[in-house]
CSV table of C-alpha atoms in Angstrom, one decimal:
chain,number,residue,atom,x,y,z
H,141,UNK,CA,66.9,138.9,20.9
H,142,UNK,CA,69.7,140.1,18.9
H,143,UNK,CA,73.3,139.4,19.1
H,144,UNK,CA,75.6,141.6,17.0
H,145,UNK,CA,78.6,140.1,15.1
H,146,UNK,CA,80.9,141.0,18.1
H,147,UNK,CA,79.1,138.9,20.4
H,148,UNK,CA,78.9,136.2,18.4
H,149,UNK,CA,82.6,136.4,17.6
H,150,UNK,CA,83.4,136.5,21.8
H,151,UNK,CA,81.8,133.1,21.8
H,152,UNK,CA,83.3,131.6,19.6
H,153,UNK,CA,86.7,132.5,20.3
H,154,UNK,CA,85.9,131.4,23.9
H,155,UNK,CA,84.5,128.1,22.4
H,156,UNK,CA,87.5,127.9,20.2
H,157,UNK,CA,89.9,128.3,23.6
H,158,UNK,CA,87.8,125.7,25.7
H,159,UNK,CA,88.2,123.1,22.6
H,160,UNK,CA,92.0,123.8,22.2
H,161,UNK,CA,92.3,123.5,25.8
H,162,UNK,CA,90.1,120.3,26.0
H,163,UNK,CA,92.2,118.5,23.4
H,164,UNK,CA,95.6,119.2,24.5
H,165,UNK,CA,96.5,117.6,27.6
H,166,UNK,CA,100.2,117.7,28.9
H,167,UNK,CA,101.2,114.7,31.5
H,168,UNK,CA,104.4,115.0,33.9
H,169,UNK,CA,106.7,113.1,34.4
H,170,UNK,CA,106.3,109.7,36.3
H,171,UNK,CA,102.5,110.1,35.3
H,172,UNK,CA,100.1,108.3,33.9
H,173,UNK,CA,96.4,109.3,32.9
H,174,UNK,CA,93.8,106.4,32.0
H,175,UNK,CA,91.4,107.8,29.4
H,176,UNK,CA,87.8,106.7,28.7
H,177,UNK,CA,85.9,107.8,25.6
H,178,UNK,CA,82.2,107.3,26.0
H,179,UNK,CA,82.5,105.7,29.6
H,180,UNK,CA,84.6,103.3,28.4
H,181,UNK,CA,88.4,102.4,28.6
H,182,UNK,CA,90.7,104.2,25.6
H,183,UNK,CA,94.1,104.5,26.4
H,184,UNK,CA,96.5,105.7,28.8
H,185,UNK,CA,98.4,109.1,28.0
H,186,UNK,CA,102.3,109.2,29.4
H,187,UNK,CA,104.2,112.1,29.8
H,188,UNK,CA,104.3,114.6,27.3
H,189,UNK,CA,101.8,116.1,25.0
H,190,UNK,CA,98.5,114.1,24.1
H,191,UNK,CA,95.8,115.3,22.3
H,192,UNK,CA,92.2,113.9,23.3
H,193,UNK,CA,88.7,114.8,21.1
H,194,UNK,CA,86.4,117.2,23.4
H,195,UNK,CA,83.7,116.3,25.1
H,196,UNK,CA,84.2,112.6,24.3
H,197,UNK,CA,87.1,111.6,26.0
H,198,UNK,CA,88.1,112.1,29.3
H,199,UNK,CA,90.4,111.8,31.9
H,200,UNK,CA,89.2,109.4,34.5
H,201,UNK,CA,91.9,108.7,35.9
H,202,UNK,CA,95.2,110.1,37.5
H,203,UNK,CA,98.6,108.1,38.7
H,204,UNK,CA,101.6,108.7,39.9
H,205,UNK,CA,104.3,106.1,38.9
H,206,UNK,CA,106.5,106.9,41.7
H,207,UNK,CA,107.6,104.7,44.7
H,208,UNK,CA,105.3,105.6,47.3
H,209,UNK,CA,105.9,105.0,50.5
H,210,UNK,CA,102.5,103.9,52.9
H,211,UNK,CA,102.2,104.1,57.0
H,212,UNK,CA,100.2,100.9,57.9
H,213,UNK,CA,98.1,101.5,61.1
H,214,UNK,CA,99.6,99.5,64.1
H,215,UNK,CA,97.6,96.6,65.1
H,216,UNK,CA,97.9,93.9,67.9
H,217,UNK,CA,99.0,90.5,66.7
H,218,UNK,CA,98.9,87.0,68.9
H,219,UNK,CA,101.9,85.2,68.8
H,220,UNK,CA,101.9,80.9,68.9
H,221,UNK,CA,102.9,81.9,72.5
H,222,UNK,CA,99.5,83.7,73.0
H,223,UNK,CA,101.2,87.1,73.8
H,224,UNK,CA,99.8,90.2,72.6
H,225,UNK,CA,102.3,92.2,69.8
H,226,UNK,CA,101.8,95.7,68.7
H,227,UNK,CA,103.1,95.9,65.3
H,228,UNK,CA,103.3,99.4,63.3
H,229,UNK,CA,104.9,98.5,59.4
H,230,UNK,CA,105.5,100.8,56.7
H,231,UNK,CA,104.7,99.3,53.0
H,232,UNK,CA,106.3,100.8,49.8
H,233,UNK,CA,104.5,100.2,46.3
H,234,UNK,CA,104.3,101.6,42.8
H,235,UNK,CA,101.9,101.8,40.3
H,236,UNK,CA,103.2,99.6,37.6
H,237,UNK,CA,99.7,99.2,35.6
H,238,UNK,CA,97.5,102.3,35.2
H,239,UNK,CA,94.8,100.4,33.9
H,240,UNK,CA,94.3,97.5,36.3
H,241,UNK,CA,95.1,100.4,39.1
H,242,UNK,CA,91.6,101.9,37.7
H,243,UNK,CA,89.8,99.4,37.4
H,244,UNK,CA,90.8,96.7,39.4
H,245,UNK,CA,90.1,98.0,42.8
H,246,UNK,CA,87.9,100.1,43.3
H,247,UNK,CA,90.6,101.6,46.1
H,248,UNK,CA,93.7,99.7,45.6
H,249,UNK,CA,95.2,101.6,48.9
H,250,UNK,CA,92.7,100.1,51.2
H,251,UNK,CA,93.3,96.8,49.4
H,252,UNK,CA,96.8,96.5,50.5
H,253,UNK,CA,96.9,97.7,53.5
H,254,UNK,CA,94.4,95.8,54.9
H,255,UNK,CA,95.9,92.5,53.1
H,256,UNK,CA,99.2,93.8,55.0
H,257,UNK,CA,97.6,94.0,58.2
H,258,UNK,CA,96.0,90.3,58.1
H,259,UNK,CA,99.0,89.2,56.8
H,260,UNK,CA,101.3,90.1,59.5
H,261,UNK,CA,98.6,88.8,61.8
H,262,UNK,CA,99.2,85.8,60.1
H,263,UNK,CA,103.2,85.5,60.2
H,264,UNK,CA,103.0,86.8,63.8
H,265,UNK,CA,100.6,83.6,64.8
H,266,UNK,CA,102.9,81.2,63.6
H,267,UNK,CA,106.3,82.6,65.7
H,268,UNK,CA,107.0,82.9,69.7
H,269,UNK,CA,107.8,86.2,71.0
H,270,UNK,CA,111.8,85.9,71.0
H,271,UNK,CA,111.5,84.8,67.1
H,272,UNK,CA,109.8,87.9,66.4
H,273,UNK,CA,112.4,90.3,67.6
H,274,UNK,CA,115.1,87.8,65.5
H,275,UNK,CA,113.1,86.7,62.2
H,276,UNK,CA,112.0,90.5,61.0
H,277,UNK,CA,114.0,89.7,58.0
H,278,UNK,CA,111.8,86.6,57.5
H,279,UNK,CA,108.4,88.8,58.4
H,280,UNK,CA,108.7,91.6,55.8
H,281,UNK,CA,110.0,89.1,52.8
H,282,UNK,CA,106.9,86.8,53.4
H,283,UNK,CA,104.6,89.9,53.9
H,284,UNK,CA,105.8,91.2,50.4
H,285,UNK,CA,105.4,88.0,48.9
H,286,UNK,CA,101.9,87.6,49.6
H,287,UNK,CA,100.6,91.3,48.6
H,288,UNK,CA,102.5,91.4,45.8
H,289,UNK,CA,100.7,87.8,44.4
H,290,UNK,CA,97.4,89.7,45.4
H,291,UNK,CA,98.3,93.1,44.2
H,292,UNK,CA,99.3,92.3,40.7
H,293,UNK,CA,95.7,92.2,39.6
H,294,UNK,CA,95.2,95.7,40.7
H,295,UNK,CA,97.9,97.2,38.6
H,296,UNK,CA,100.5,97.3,41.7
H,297,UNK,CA,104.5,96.3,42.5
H,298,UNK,CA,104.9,96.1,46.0
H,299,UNK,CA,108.6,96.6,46.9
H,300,UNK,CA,109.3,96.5,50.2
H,301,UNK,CA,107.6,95.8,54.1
H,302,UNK,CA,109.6,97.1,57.0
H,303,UNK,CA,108.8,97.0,60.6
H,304,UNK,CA,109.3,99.7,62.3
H,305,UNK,CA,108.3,98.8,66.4
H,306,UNK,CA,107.3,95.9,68.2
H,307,UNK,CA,105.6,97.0,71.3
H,308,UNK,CA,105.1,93.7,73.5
H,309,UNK,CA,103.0,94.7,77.1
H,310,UNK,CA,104.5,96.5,79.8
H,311,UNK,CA,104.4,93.1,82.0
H,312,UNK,CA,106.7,91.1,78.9
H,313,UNK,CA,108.7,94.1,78.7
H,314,UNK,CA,109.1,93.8,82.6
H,315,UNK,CA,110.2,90.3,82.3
H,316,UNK,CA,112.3,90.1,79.2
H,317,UNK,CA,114.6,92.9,80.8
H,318,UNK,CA,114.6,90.7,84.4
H,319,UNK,CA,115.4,88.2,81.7
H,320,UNK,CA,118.5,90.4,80.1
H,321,UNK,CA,119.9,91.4,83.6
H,322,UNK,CA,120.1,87.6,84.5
H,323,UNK,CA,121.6,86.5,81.6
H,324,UNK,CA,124.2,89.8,81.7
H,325,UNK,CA,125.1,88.8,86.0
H,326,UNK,CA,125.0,85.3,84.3
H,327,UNK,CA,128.3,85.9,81.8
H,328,UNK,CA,129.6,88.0,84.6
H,329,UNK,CA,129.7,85.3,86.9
H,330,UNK,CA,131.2,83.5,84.4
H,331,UNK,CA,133.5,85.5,83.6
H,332,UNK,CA,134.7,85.8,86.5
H,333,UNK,CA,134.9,82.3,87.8
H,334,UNK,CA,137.4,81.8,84.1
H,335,UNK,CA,139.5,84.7,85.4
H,336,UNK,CA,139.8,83.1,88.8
H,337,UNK,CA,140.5,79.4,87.0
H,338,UNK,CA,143.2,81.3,84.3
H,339,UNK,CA,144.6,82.8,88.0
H,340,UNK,CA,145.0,79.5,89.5
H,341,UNK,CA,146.1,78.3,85.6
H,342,UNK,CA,148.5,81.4,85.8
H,343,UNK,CA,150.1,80.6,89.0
H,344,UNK,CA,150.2,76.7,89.5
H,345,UNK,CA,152.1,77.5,86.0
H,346,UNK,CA,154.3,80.4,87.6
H,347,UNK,CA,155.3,77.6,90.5
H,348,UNK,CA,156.2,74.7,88.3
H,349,UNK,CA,158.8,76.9,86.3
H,350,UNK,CA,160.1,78.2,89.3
H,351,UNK,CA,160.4,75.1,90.6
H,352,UNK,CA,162.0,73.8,87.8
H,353,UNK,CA,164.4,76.6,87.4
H,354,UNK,CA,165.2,75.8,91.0
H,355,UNK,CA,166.1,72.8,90.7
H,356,UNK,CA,168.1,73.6,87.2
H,357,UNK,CA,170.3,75.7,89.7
H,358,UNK,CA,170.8,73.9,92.1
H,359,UNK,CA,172.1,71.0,89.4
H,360,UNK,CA,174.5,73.2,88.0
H,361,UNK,CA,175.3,74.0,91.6
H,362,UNK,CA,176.7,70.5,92.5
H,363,UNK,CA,177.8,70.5,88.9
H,364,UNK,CA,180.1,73.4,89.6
H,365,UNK,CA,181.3,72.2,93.4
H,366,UNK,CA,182.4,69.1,91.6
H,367,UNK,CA,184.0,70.6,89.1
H,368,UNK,CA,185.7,73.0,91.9
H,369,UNK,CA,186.3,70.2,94.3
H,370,UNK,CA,188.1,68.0,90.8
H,371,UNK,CA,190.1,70.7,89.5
H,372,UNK,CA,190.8,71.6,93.6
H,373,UNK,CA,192.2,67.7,93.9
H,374,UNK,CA,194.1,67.8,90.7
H,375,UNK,CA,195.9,70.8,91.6
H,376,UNK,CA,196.9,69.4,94.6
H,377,UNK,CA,198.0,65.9,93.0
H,378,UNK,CA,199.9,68.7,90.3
H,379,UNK,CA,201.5,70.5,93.0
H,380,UNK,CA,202.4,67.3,95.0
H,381,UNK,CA,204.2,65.9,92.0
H,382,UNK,CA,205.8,69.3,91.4
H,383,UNK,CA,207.2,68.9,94.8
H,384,UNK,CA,208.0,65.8,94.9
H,385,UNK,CA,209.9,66.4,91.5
H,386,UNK,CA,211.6,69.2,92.8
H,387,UNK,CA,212.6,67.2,95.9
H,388,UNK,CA,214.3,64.3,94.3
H,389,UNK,CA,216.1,66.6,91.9
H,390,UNK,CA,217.7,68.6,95.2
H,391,UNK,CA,218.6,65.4,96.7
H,392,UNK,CA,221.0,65.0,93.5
H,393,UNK,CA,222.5,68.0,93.8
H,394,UNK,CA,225.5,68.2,95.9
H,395,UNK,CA,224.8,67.9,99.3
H,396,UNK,CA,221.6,66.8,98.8
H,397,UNK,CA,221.8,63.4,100.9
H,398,UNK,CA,223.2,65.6,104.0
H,399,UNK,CA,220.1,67.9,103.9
H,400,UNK,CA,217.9,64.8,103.5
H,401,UNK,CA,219.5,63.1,106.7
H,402,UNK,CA,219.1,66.4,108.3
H,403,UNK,CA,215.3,66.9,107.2
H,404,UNK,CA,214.4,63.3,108.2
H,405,UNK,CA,216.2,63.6,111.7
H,406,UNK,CA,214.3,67.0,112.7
H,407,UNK,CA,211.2,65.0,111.6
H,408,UNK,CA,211.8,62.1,113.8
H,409,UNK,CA,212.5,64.4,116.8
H,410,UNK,CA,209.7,66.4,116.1
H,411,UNK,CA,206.9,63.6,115.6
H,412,UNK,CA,208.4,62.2,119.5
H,413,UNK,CA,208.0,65.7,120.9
H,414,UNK,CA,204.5,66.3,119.8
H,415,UNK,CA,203.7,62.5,120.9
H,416,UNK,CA,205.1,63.2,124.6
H,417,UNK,CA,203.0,66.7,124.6
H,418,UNK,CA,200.0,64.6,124.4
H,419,UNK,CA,200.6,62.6,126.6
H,420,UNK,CA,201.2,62.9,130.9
H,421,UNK,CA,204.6,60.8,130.5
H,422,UNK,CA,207.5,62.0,129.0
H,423,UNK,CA,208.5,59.1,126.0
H,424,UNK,CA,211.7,59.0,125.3
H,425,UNK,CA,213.0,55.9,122.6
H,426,UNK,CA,214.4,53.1,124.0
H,427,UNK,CA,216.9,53.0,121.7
H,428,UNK,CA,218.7,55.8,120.7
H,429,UNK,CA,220.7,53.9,118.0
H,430,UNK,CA,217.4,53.7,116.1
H,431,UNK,CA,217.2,57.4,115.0
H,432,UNK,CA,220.8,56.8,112.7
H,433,UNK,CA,218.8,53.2,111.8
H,434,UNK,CA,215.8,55.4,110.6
H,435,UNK,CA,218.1,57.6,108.6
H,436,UNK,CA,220.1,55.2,107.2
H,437,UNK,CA,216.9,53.7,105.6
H,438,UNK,CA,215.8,57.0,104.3
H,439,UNK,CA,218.8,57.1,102.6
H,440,UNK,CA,218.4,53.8,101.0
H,441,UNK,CA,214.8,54.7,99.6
H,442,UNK,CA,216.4,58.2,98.4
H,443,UNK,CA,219.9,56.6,96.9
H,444,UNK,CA,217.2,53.9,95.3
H,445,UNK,CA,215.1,56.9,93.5
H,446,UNK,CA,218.2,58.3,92.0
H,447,UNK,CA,219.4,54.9,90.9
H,448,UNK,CA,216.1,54.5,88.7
């Protein structure tokens, strides 16, 4: 069989192209391909051109160097207080060695998620159903803790565990909200018993001050009738002297012992008139004589005043 130069040209132009595009080998970005040459491990291209010899190296391997984000099947965990748990967890990881990613695990995927899953079995074991709802914090720290010590030797960082449900039974879930509506008419009753003792607080307080301000009143009550009733008896005594002063300087005026004998003789007769109105029997005085007698010692007592 013949082949003319034209054919023989075609193939190897097509050879030439399959060589070319054998050696050159581009990688993205946030990728990593693990080379072997001869079944065995070479290197590890990063992003960018690499260049690789035909037909003995090849790429066995592909990565991606990204955070990846992986949904862990739920599973049913048994808590210390033997209650059943349904526990569905996300895991994040990245591929930090290409290498050991190859060829450390045969599948490095399966490897942590199941180590997830028996680990939260694990954590879930050692708490009672009310911690679990409280300590996810404390779950997904010690979960990461313990695949990542495991996953090192297969080329992986794992970053982060988060819980996403806990699904108790339907009879727990029964009973832990009987449980919350106790506890909430619990507080209420509460509540409202301090209301009724800040009431009673409220107006055995409202009583005393009034009570007190009651009594303040009626203090400054008395206060002010004895103030009334003192200034009431000095301006008497006031106006008594006044009269009194006024009196003894009339009597010193001319004529002024006249009216007084006068004043003092009405008197006399008017004090025995009102006595013999009160009484049945007229009372007359036995001696007349005494009425000048009475006046004449008057005047002593007034002629004495004006002496001093």
């Amino acid at each position: 069989m013949e082949f003319s130069f034209g054919t023989v040209s075609l193939i190897i132009f097509i050879l030439a192209v399959v060589f070319v595009f054998k050696t050159i080998n581009v990688v993205p970005q946030q990728h990593a391909w693990v080379v072997e040459r001869l079944g065995k491990y070479h290197a590890t291209l990063g992003p960018g051109l690499n260049i690789v010899v035909p037909f003995v190296d090849r790429i066995a391997y592909k990565h991606i160097l990204k955070e990846i984000p992986l949904d862990v099947p739920p599973q049913v965990c048994i808590t210390r207080d033997n209650t059943q748990l349904q526990v569905d967890g996300i895991l994040y990881f990245q591929v930090t060695d290409p290498m050991r990613a190859s060829y450390g695990s045969s599948n490095y995927i399966a490897a942590i998620t199941q180590l997830a899953q028996t680990t939260l079995r694990s954590v879930i074991g050692k708490m009672e159903l009310d911690k679990t709802f409280e300590e996810r914090d404390h779950i997904n720290t010690t979960i990461v803790n313990a695949i990542d010590e495991s996953a090192a030797n297969w080329g992986v960082k794992v970053l982060r565990y988060e819980i996403k449900d806990l699904t108790p039974p339907k009879e727990i879930l029964h009973a832990m909200q009987a449980q919350i509506t106790a506890e909430r008419e619990k507080r209420a009753l509460i509540a409202a018993s301090e209301g009724r003792k800040q009431e009673q607080i409220n107006i055995a307080t409202g009583e005393r001050e009034a009570s007190i301000a009651k009594s303040e009143g009626e203090k400054q009550a008395s206060i002010n009738r004895a103030q009334g009733q003192a200034a009431a008896i000095l301006a008497i005594a006031e106006a008594s002297a006044e009269a009194l002063r006024k009196t003894a300087a009339a009597i010193r005026e001319p004529g002024g012992s006249d009216a007084v004998n006068l004043k003092v003789a009405e008197q006399y007769v008017s004090a025995f008139g009102q006595l013999a109105r009160t009484n049945n029997s007229i009372i007359v005085p036995a001696n007349l004589s005494d009425i000048s007698g009475l006046i004449a010692s008057a005047m002593q007592v007034v002629k004495a005043q004006q002496k001093a």
